[in-house]
PDB file of C-alpha atoms and ligand atoms in Angstrom:
ATOM      1  CA  UNK V  88      46.498 146.944 113.561  1.00 97.00           C
ATOM      2  CA  UNK V  89      43.156 147.364 115.184  1.00 98.00           C
ATOM      3  CA  UNK V  90      39.868 148.065 113.329  1.00 98.00           C
ATOM      4  CA  UNK V  91      36.979 148.947 115.824  1.00 99.00           C
ATOM      5  CA  UNK V  92      33.333 149.363 115.213  1.00 99.00           C
ATOM      6  CA  UNK V  93      31.418 151.716 117.184  1.00 98.00           C
ATOM      7  CA  UNK V  94      27.597 151.262 116.845  1.00 98.00           C
ATOM      8  CA  UNK V  95      26.508 154.246 118.763  1.00 98.00           C
ATOM      9  CA  UNK V  96      22.703 154.233 119.369  1.00 98.00           C
ATOM     10  CA  UNK V  97      22.214 151.881 116.430  1.00 98.00           C
ATOM     11  CA  UNK V  98      21.251 148.206 115.773  1.00 98.00           C
ATOM     12  CA  UNK V  99      19.133 145.758 118.038  1.00 98.00           C
ATOM     13  CA  UNK V 100      20.210 142.931 120.087  1.00 98.00           C
ATOM     14  CA  UNK V 101      19.040 140.616 117.272  1.00 98.00           C
ATOM     15  CA  UNK V 102      20.779 142.747 114.481  1.00 98.00           C
ATOM     16  CA  UNK V 103      23.862 142.720 116.481  1.00 98.00           C
ATOM     17  CA  UNK V 104      23.972 138.880 116.828  1.00 98.00           C
ATOM     18  CA  UNK V 105      23.481 138.662 112.902  1.00 98.00           C
ATOM     19  CA  UNK V 106      26.139 141.093 112.477  1.00 98.00           C
ATOM     20  CA  UNK V 107      28.643 139.220 114.547  1.00 98.00           C
ATOM     21  CA  UNK V 108      28.014 135.835 112.883  1.00 98.00           C
ATOM     22  CA  UNK V 109      28.288 137.625 109.274  1.00 98.00           C
ATOM     23  CA  UNK V 110      31.637 139.083 110.571  1.00 98.00           C
ATOM     24  CA  UNK V 111      33.059 135.895 111.800  1.00 98.00           C
ATOM     25  CA  UNK V 112      32.694 134.457 108.297  1.00 98.00           C
ATOM     26  CA  UNK V 113      36.155 136.241 107.617  1.00 98.00           C
ATOM     27  CA  UNK V 114      39.778 135.353 108.930  1.00 97.00           C
ATOM     28  CA  UNK V 115      40.962 138.418 110.935  1.00 97.00           C
ATOM     29  CA  UNK V 116      44.560 137.165 110.845  1.00 96.00           C
ATOM     30  CA  UNK V 117      46.711 139.585 112.471  1.00 93.00           C
ATOM     31  CA  UNK V 118      44.210 142.372 112.769  1.00 98.00           C
ATOM     32  CA  UNK V 119      42.544 143.061 116.257  1.00 98.00           C
ATOM     33  CA  UNK V 120      38.956 143.617 115.828  1.00 98.00           C
ATOM     34  CA  UNK V 121      36.541 145.209 118.469  1.00 98.00           C
ATOM     35  CA  UNK V 122      32.903 145.961 118.151  1.00 99.00           C
ATOM     36  CA  UNK V 123      31.121 148.489 120.713  1.00 99.00           C
ATOM     37  CA  UNK V 124      27.138 147.852 120.327  1.00 98.00           C
ATOM     38  CA  UNK V 125      24.542 149.425 122.256  1.00 98.00           C
ATOM     39  CA  UNK V 126      23.925 148.351 125.942  1.00 98.00           C
ATOM     40  CA  UNK V 127      20.931 146.209 125.203  1.00 98.00           C
ATOM     41  CA  UNK V 128      23.157 144.218 122.496  1.00 98.00           C
ATOM     42  CA  UNK V 129      25.906 143.178 125.105  1.00 98.00           C
ATOM     43  CA  UNK V 130      26.661 139.624 124.883  1.00 97.00           C
ATOM     44  CA  UNK V 131      29.517 137.057 125.764  1.00 97.00           C
ATOM     45  CA  UNK V 132      31.809 137.421 122.835  1.00 98.00           C
ATOM     46  CA  UNK V 133      35.600 138.241 122.529  1.00 97.00           C
ATOM     47  CA  UNK V 134      34.841 141.011 120.025  1.00 98.00           C
ATOM     48  CA  UNK V 135      32.331 143.050 122.216  1.00 98.00           C
ATOM     49  CA  UNK V 136      33.176 146.049 124.324  1.00 98.00           C
ATOM     50  CA  UNK V 137      30.763 148.460 126.081  1.00 98.00           C
ATOM     51  CA  UNK V 138      30.268 151.926 124.824  1.00 98.00           C
ATOM     52  CA  UNK V 139      29.903 153.004 128.262  1.00 98.00           C
ATOM     53  CA  UNK V 140      29.420 152.001 132.054  1.00 98.00           C
ATOM     54  CA  UNK V 141      29.328 153.811 135.484  1.00 98.00           C
ATOM     55  CA  UNK V 142      32.530 153.673 137.678  1.00 98.00           C
ATOM     56  CA  UNK V 143      30.889 151.403 140.099  1.00 98.00           C
ATOM     57  CA  UNK V 144      30.346 147.760 140.824  1.00 98.00           C
ATOM     58  CA  UNK V 145      26.621 148.294 141.444  1.00 98.00           C
ATOM     59  CA  UNK V 146      24.405 150.691 143.191  1.00 98.00           C
ATOM     60  CA  UNK V 147      21.735 153.686 143.111  1.00 98.00           C
ATOM     61  CA  UNK V 148      22.831 154.832 139.737  1.00 98.00           C
ATOM     62  CA  UNK V 149      19.304 154.971 137.706  1.00 98.00           C
ATOM     63  CA  UNK V 150      19.839 154.347 133.961  1.00 97.00           C
ATOM     64  CA  UNK V 151      23.383 153.158 134.255  1.00 98.00           C
ATOM     65  CA  UNK V 152      25.102 149.830 134.190  1.00 98.00           C
ATOM     66  CA  UNK V 153      28.327 149.131 136.174  1.00 98.00           C
ATOM     67  CA  UNK V 154      30.722 146.222 136.591  1.00 98.00           C
ATOM     68  CA  UNK V 155      28.410 143.661 137.941  1.00 98.00           C
ATOM     69  CA  UNK V 156      26.356 143.867 134.619  1.00 98.00           C
ATOM     70  CA  UNK V 157      29.437 143.745 132.382  1.00 98.00           C
ATOM     71  CA  UNK V 158      30.796 140.936 134.357  1.00 98.00           C
ATOM     72  CA  UNK V 159      27.662 138.880 133.495  1.00 98.00           C
ATOM     73  CA  UNK V 160      28.978 138.725 129.981  1.00 98.00           C
ATOM     74  CA  UNK V 161      32.693 138.674 130.791  1.00 98.00           C
ATOM     75  CA  UNK V 162      33.155 142.015 129.150  1.00 98.00           C
ATOM     76  CA  UNK V 163      36.632 143.487 129.641  1.00 98.00           C
ATOM     77  CA  UNK V 164      36.599 146.213 127.069  1.00 98.00           C
ATOM     78  CA  UNK V 165      35.291 149.846 127.317  1.00 99.00           C
ATOM     79  CA  UNK V 166      35.136 152.987 125.351  1.00 98.00           C
ATOM     80  CA  UNK V 167      35.890 156.237 127.695  1.00 98.00           C
ATOM     81  CA  UNK V 168      35.766 159.832 126.777  1.00 98.00           C
ATOM     82  CA  UNK V 169      34.126 159.766 123.324  1.00 98.00           C
ATOM     83  CA  UNK V 170      33.445 163.054 122.180  1.00 98.00           C
ATOM     84  CA  UNK V 171      29.502 162.283 122.246  1.00 98.00           C
ATOM     85  CA  UNK V 172      29.704 161.674 125.801  1.00 98.00           C
ATOM     86  CA  UNK V 173      31.707 164.715 126.567  1.00 98.00           C
ATOM     87  CA  UNK V 174      29.891 167.239 124.455  1.00 97.00           C
ATOM     88  CA  UNK V 175      26.439 165.915 124.318  1.00 97.00           C
ATOM     89  CA  UNK V 176      26.248 163.907 127.514  1.00 96.00           C
ATOM     90  CA  UNK V 177      28.173 166.496 129.330  1.00 97.00           C
ATOM     91  CA  UNK V 178      30.896 164.208 130.918  1.00 98.00           C
ATOM     92  CA  UNK V 179      33.818 166.325 132.556  1.00 98.00           C
ATOM     93  CA  UNK V 180      37.173 165.577 132.174  1.00 98.00           C
ATOM     94  CA  UNK V 181      37.370 164.892 136.061  1.00 98.00           C
ATOM     95  CA  UNK V 182      34.200 162.202 135.714  1.00 98.00           C
ATOM     96  CA  UNK V 183      36.052 160.791 132.735  1.00 98.00           C
ATOM     97  CA  UNK V 184      39.404 160.298 134.513  1.00 98.00           C
ATOM     98  CA  UNK V 185      37.436 158.672 137.435  1.00 98.00           C
ATOM     99  CA  UNK V 186      35.789 156.271 134.951  1.00 98.00           C
ATOM    100  CA  UNK V 187      39.109 155.586 133.337  1.00 99.00           C
ATOM    101  CA  UNK V 188      40.808 154.734 136.720  1.00 98.00           C
ATOM    102  CA  UNK V 189      37.972 152.548 137.870  1.00 98.00           C
ATOM    103  CA  UNK V 190      37.992 150.303 134.734  1.00 99.00           C
ATOM    104  CA  UNK V 191      41.873 150.389 134.711  1.00 98.00           C
ATOM    105  CA  UNK V 192      41.793 148.958 138.435  1.00 98.00           C
ATOM    106  CA  UNK V 193      39.446 146.339 137.072  1.00 98.00           C
ATOM    107  CA  UNK V 194      41.776 145.256 134.339  1.00 98.00           C
ATOM    108  CA  UNK V 195      39.730 146.590 131.390  1.00 99.00           C
ATOM    109  CA  UNK V 196      41.193 147.276 127.795  1.00 98.00           C
ATOM    110  CA  UNK V 197      40.348 150.878 127.631  1.00 99.00           C
ATOM    111  CA  UNK V 198      39.833 152.617 124.370  1.00 99.00           C
ATOM    112  CA  UNK V 199      40.254 156.163 125.385  1.00 99.00           C
ATOM    113  CA  UNK V 200      38.870 158.711 123.015  1.00 98.00           C
ATOM    114  CA  UNK V 201      40.163 162.376 122.619  1.00 98.00           C
ATOM    115  CA  UNK V 202      39.701 165.031 119.987  1.00 98.00           C
ATOM    116  CA  UNK V 203      39.200 168.816 119.419  1.00 98.00           C
ATOM    117  CA  UNK V 204      36.457 170.712 118.272  1.00 98.00           C
ATOM    118  CA  UNK V 205      36.586 172.709 114.920  1.00 97.00           C
ATOM    119  CA  UNK V 206      37.212 176.034 116.522  1.00 98.00           C
ATOM    120  CA  UNK V 207      40.480 174.657 118.026  1.00 98.00           C
ATOM    121  CA  UNK V 208      41.591 173.050 114.804  1.00 98.00           C
ATOM    122  CA  UNK V 209      41.288 176.533 113.183  1.00 98.00           C
ATOM    123  CA  UNK V 210      43.747 177.982 115.877  1.00 98.00           C
ATOM    124  CA  UNK V 211      46.423 175.521 114.635  1.00 97.00           C
ATOM    125  CA  UNK V 212      48.338 172.348 115.952  1.00 97.00           C
ATOM    126  CA  UNK V 213      49.615 173.944 118.981  1.00 98.00           C
ATOM    127  CA  UNK V 214      46.136 174.827 120.082  1.00 98.00           C
ATOM    128  CA  UNK V 215      45.093 171.311 119.312  1.00 98.00           C
ATOM    129  CA  UNK V 216      47.780 169.710 121.322  1.00 98.00           C
ATOM    130  CA  UNK V 217      47.046 172.071 124.340  1.00 98.00           C
ATOM    131  CA  UNK V 218      43.364 170.817 124.008  1.00 98.00           C
ATOM    132  CA  UNK V 219      44.389 167.271 123.873  1.00 98.00           C
ATOM    133  CA  UNK V 220      46.735 167.406 126.819  1.00 98.00           C
ATOM    134  CA  UNK V 221      43.708 168.653 128.964  1.00 98.00           C
ATOM    135  CA  UNK V 222      41.980 165.455 127.880  1.00 98.00           C
ATOM    136  CA  UNK V 223      44.943 163.409 129.183  1.00 98.00           C
ATOM    137  CA  UNK V 224      44.416 164.910 132.663  1.00 98.00           C
ATOM    138  CA  UNK V 225      44.186 162.082 135.266  1.00 98.00           C
ATOM    139  CA  UNK V 226      44.997 159.286 132.513  1.00 98.00           C
ATOM    140  CA  UNK V 227      47.746 156.703 133.061  1.00 98.00           C
ATOM    141  CA  UNK V 228      49.125 157.152 129.384  1.00 98.00           C
ATOM    142  CA  UNK V 229      51.286 154.186 129.888  1.00 98.00           C
ATOM    143  CA  UNK V 230      48.569 151.929 131.179  1.00 98.00           C
ATOM    144  CA  UNK V 231      49.338 148.493 129.692  1.00 98.00           C
ATOM    145  CA  UNK V 232      45.529 147.792 128.320  1.00 98.00           C
ATOM    146  CA  UNK V 233      45.341 151.517 127.012  1.00 99.00           C
ATOM    147  CA  UNK V 234      44.522 152.225 123.442  1.00 99.00           C
ATOM    148  CA  UNK V 235      44.078 156.020 122.351  1.00 99.00           C
ATOM    149  CA  UNK V 236      41.463 157.016 119.870  1.00 99.00           C
ATOM    150  CA  UNK V 237      42.159 160.506 118.263  1.00 98.00           C
ATOM    151  CA  UNK V 238      38.993 161.652 116.748  1.00 98.00           C
ATOM    152  CA  UNK V 239      38.495 165.271 115.805  1.00 98.00           C
ATOM    153  CA  UNK V 240      34.935 166.252 116.798  1.00 98.00           C
ATOM    154  CA  UNK V 241      34.584 168.160 113.307  1.00 98.00           C
ATOM    155  CA  UNK V 242      35.240 164.764 111.430  1.00 98.00           C
ATOM    156  CA  UNK V 243      32.827 162.571 113.432  1.00 97.00           C
ATOM    157  CA  UNK V 244      29.701 161.823 111.248  1.00 96.00           C
ATOM    158  CA  UNK V 245      30.382 164.482 108.660  1.00 94.00           C
ATOM    159  CA  UNK V 246      31.784 162.243 105.870  1.00 93.00           C
ATOM    160  CA  UNK V 247      34.872 164.203 105.522  1.00 93.00           C
ATOM    161  CA  UNK V 248      37.903 163.015 107.790  1.00 96.00           C
ATOM    162  CA  UNK V 249      40.848 164.905 108.681  1.00 98.00           C
ATOM    163  CA  UNK V 250      43.564 165.351 105.899  1.00 98.00           C
ATOM    164  CA  UNK V 251      46.285 162.935 105.745  1.00 98.00           C
ATOM    165  CA  UNK V 252      48.473 165.743 106.752  1.00 98.00           C
ATOM    166  CA  UNK V 253      46.537 166.696 109.813  1.00 98.00           C
ATOM    167  CA  UNK V 254      46.489 162.976 110.888  1.00 98.00           C
ATOM    168  CA  UNK V 255      50.224 162.676 110.428  1.00 98.00           C
ATOM    169  CA  UNK V 256      50.908 165.562 112.436  1.00 98.00           C
ATOM    170  CA  UNK V 257      48.431 165.152 115.279  1.00 98.00           C
ATOM    171  CA  UNK V 258      49.449 161.356 115.762  1.00 98.00           C
ATOM    172  CA  UNK V 259      53.099 162.419 115.665  1.00 98.00           C
ATOM    173  CA  UNK V 260      52.435 164.904 118.690  1.00 98.00           C
ATOM    174  CA  UNK V 261      49.994 162.414 120.548  1.00 98.00           C
ATOM    175  CA  UNK V 262      52.867 159.917 120.183  1.00 98.00           C
ATOM    176  CA  UNK V 263      55.185 161.997 122.301  1.00 98.00           C
ATOM    177  CA  UNK V 264      52.744 161.131 125.086  1.00 98.00           C
ATOM    178  CA  UNK V 265      52.142 157.699 124.973  1.00 98.00           C
ATOM    179  CA  UNK V 266      53.802 154.494 123.609  1.00 98.00           C
ATOM    180  CA  UNK V 267      50.442 152.590 123.320  1.00 98.00           C
ATOM    181  CA  UNK V 268      48.313 152.310 120.186  1.00 98.00           C
ATOM    182  CA  UNK V 269      46.742 155.426 118.523  1.00 98.00           C
ATOM    183  CA  UNK V 270      43.758 154.853 116.420  1.00 98.00           C
ATOM    184  CA  UNK V 271      42.117 157.467 114.173  1.00 98.00           C
ATOM    185  CA  UNK V 272      38.543 157.974 114.009  1.00 98.00           C
ATOM    186  CA  UNK V 273      36.175 160.467 112.273  1.00 98.00           C
ATOM    187  CA  UNK V 274      34.627 159.490 108.797  1.00 98.00           C
ATOM    188  CA  UNK V 275      36.745 156.606 108.111  1.00 98.00           C
ATOM    189  CA  UNK V 276      35.203 155.103 105.027  1.00 98.00           C
ATOM    190  CA  UNK V 277      36.176 152.273 102.634  1.00 98.00           C
ATOM    191  CA  UNK V 278      37.663 154.820 100.395  1.00 97.00           C
ATOM    192  CA  UNK V 279      40.129 156.381 102.707  1.00 98.00           C
ATOM    193  CA  UNK V 280      41.059 153.658 105.293  1.00 98.00           C
ATOM    194  CA  UNK V 281      43.919 152.391 103.272  1.00 98.00           C
ATOM    195  CA  UNK V 282      45.549 155.795 103.213  1.00 98.00           C
ATOM    196  CA  UNK V 283      44.852 156.535 106.776  1.00 98.00           C
ATOM    197  CA  UNK V 284      46.321 153.192 108.298  1.00 98.00           C
ATOM    198  CA  UNK V 285      49.559 153.816 106.179  1.00 98.00           C
ATOM    199  CA  UNK V 286      50.259 157.046 108.151  1.00 98.00           C
ATOM    200  CA  UNK V 287      52.835 156.620 110.747  1.00 98.00           C
ATOM    201  CA  UNK V 288      51.755 156.523 114.233  1.00 98.00           C
ATOM    202  CA  UNK V 289      48.439 155.484 113.114  1.00 98.00           C
ATOM    203  CA  UNK V 290      47.783 151.806 114.741  1.00 98.00           C
ATOM    204  CA  UNK V 291      44.266 151.208 113.439  1.00 98.00           C
ATOM    205  CA  UNK V 292      40.661 152.935 113.056  1.00 98.00           C
ATOM    206  CA  UNK V 293      37.680 153.497 115.239  1.00 98.00           C
ATOM    207  CA  UNK V 294      34.654 153.526 112.716  1.00 98.00           C
ATOM    208  CA  UNK V 295      31.236 154.865 113.343  1.00 98.00           C
ATOM    209  CA  UNK V 296      28.718 155.052 110.639  1.00 98.00           C
ATOM    210  CA  UNK V 297      30.527 152.988 108.011  1.00 98.00           C
ATOM    211  CA  UNK V 298      30.793 149.908 110.466  1.00 98.00           C
ATOM    212  CA  UNK V 299      27.168 149.646 110.583  1.00 98.00           C
ATOM    213  CA  UNK V 300      27.148 147.718 107.180  1.00 98.00           C
ATOM    214  CA  UNK V 301      28.797 144.431 108.203  1.00 98.00           C
ATOM    215  CA  UNK V 302      29.967 143.853 104.636  1.00 98.00           C
ATOM    216  CA  UNK V 303      31.728 147.206 104.418  1.00 98.00           C
ATOM    217  CA  UNK V 304      33.364 146.544 107.866  1.00 98.00           C
ATOM    218  CA  UNK V 305      34.509 143.286 106.473  1.00 98.00           C
ATOM    219  CA  UNK V 306      36.175 144.935 103.570  1.00 98.00           C
ATOM    220  CA  UNK V 307      37.633 147.481 105.861  1.00 98.00           C
ATOM    221  CA  UNK V 308      39.255 144.669 107.985  1.00 98.00           C
ATOM    222  CA  UNK V 309      40.494 142.841 104.786  1.00 98.00           C
ATOM    223  CA  UNK V 310      42.182 146.313 103.704  1.00 97.00           C
ATOM    224  CA  UNK V 311      43.857 146.492 107.029  1.00 97.00           C
ATOM    225  CA  UNK V 312      45.299 142.796 106.710  1.00 96.00           C
ATOM    226  CA  UNK V 313      46.594 143.806 103.232  1.00 93.00           C
ATOM    227  CA  UNK V 314      48.262 146.881 104.838  1.00 87.00           C
ATOM    228  CA  UNK V 315      49.700 145.515 107.865  1.00 67.00           C
TER     229      UNK V 315
HETATM  230  O1  G3H L  73      33.522 156.297 117.344  1.00 72.70           O
HETATM  231  C1  G3H L  73      33.304 156.516 116.248  1.00 72.70           C
HETATM  232  C2  G3H L  73      33.772 157.966 115.657  1.00 72.70           C
HETATM  233  O2  G3H L  73      32.830 158.758 116.499  1.00 72.70           O
HETATM  234  C3  G3H L  73      33.669 158.204 114.084  1.00 72.70           C
HETATM  235  O3  G3H L  73      32.324 158.065 113.813  1.00 72.70           O
HETATM  236  P1  G3H L  73      32.029 158.264 112.335  1.00 72.70           P
HETATM  237  O4  G3H L  73      32.869 157.004 111.557  1.00 72.70           O
HETATM  238  O5  G3H L  73      30.494 158.086 111.939  1.00 72.70           O
HETATM  239  O6  G3H L  73      32.441 159.575 111.849  1.00 72.70           O
END
């Protein structure tokens, strides 16, 4: 079971250091925990992954960080394809696939995010799967260090997750494309995590806003331990 926190554009470096110190007061046991802080908070810590990086060792990419900067902190974990990078920052599937392959070639553990917008969901599961298949273009779905995160865009940040039936059906379809872990993300909270992680083909969660409170995130990990 994997329980990951995506801080997005929240928390300072100081707050992240304090968060990690408090988080480590509990025994994770068999739960794999990951934390994706803002770039300014990157540090050498086994829990840490980068929310983003440019597919380059170094170079003239103003405002970006590359492998050279991640190597400084021995970071070997990265989020790729998050819906906010696709729909707010405008990353194309071609660029996302280029990024995936660069960090695959450099041995990174990749949390690869997919998810459909509401207008696609409203057309039914077949339309959803066709949309997700497009987000698999150029991606090695059997890469040994791949972790897929299914995050329906319409459930992100809304406080209302996809329904149990929607998660069950969609993860069952995604399972047909990959044998690797499949996480659910999209308004995972303390009051729904147990129901979500019990679903077949749900191998963990990627938590945004609810993870910002370290005590809530600790309780989520405890629930994951109890429902392994
Ligand atoms: O990466 C995390 C997802 O975007 C979910 O965010 P959320 O838990 O705030 O809905």
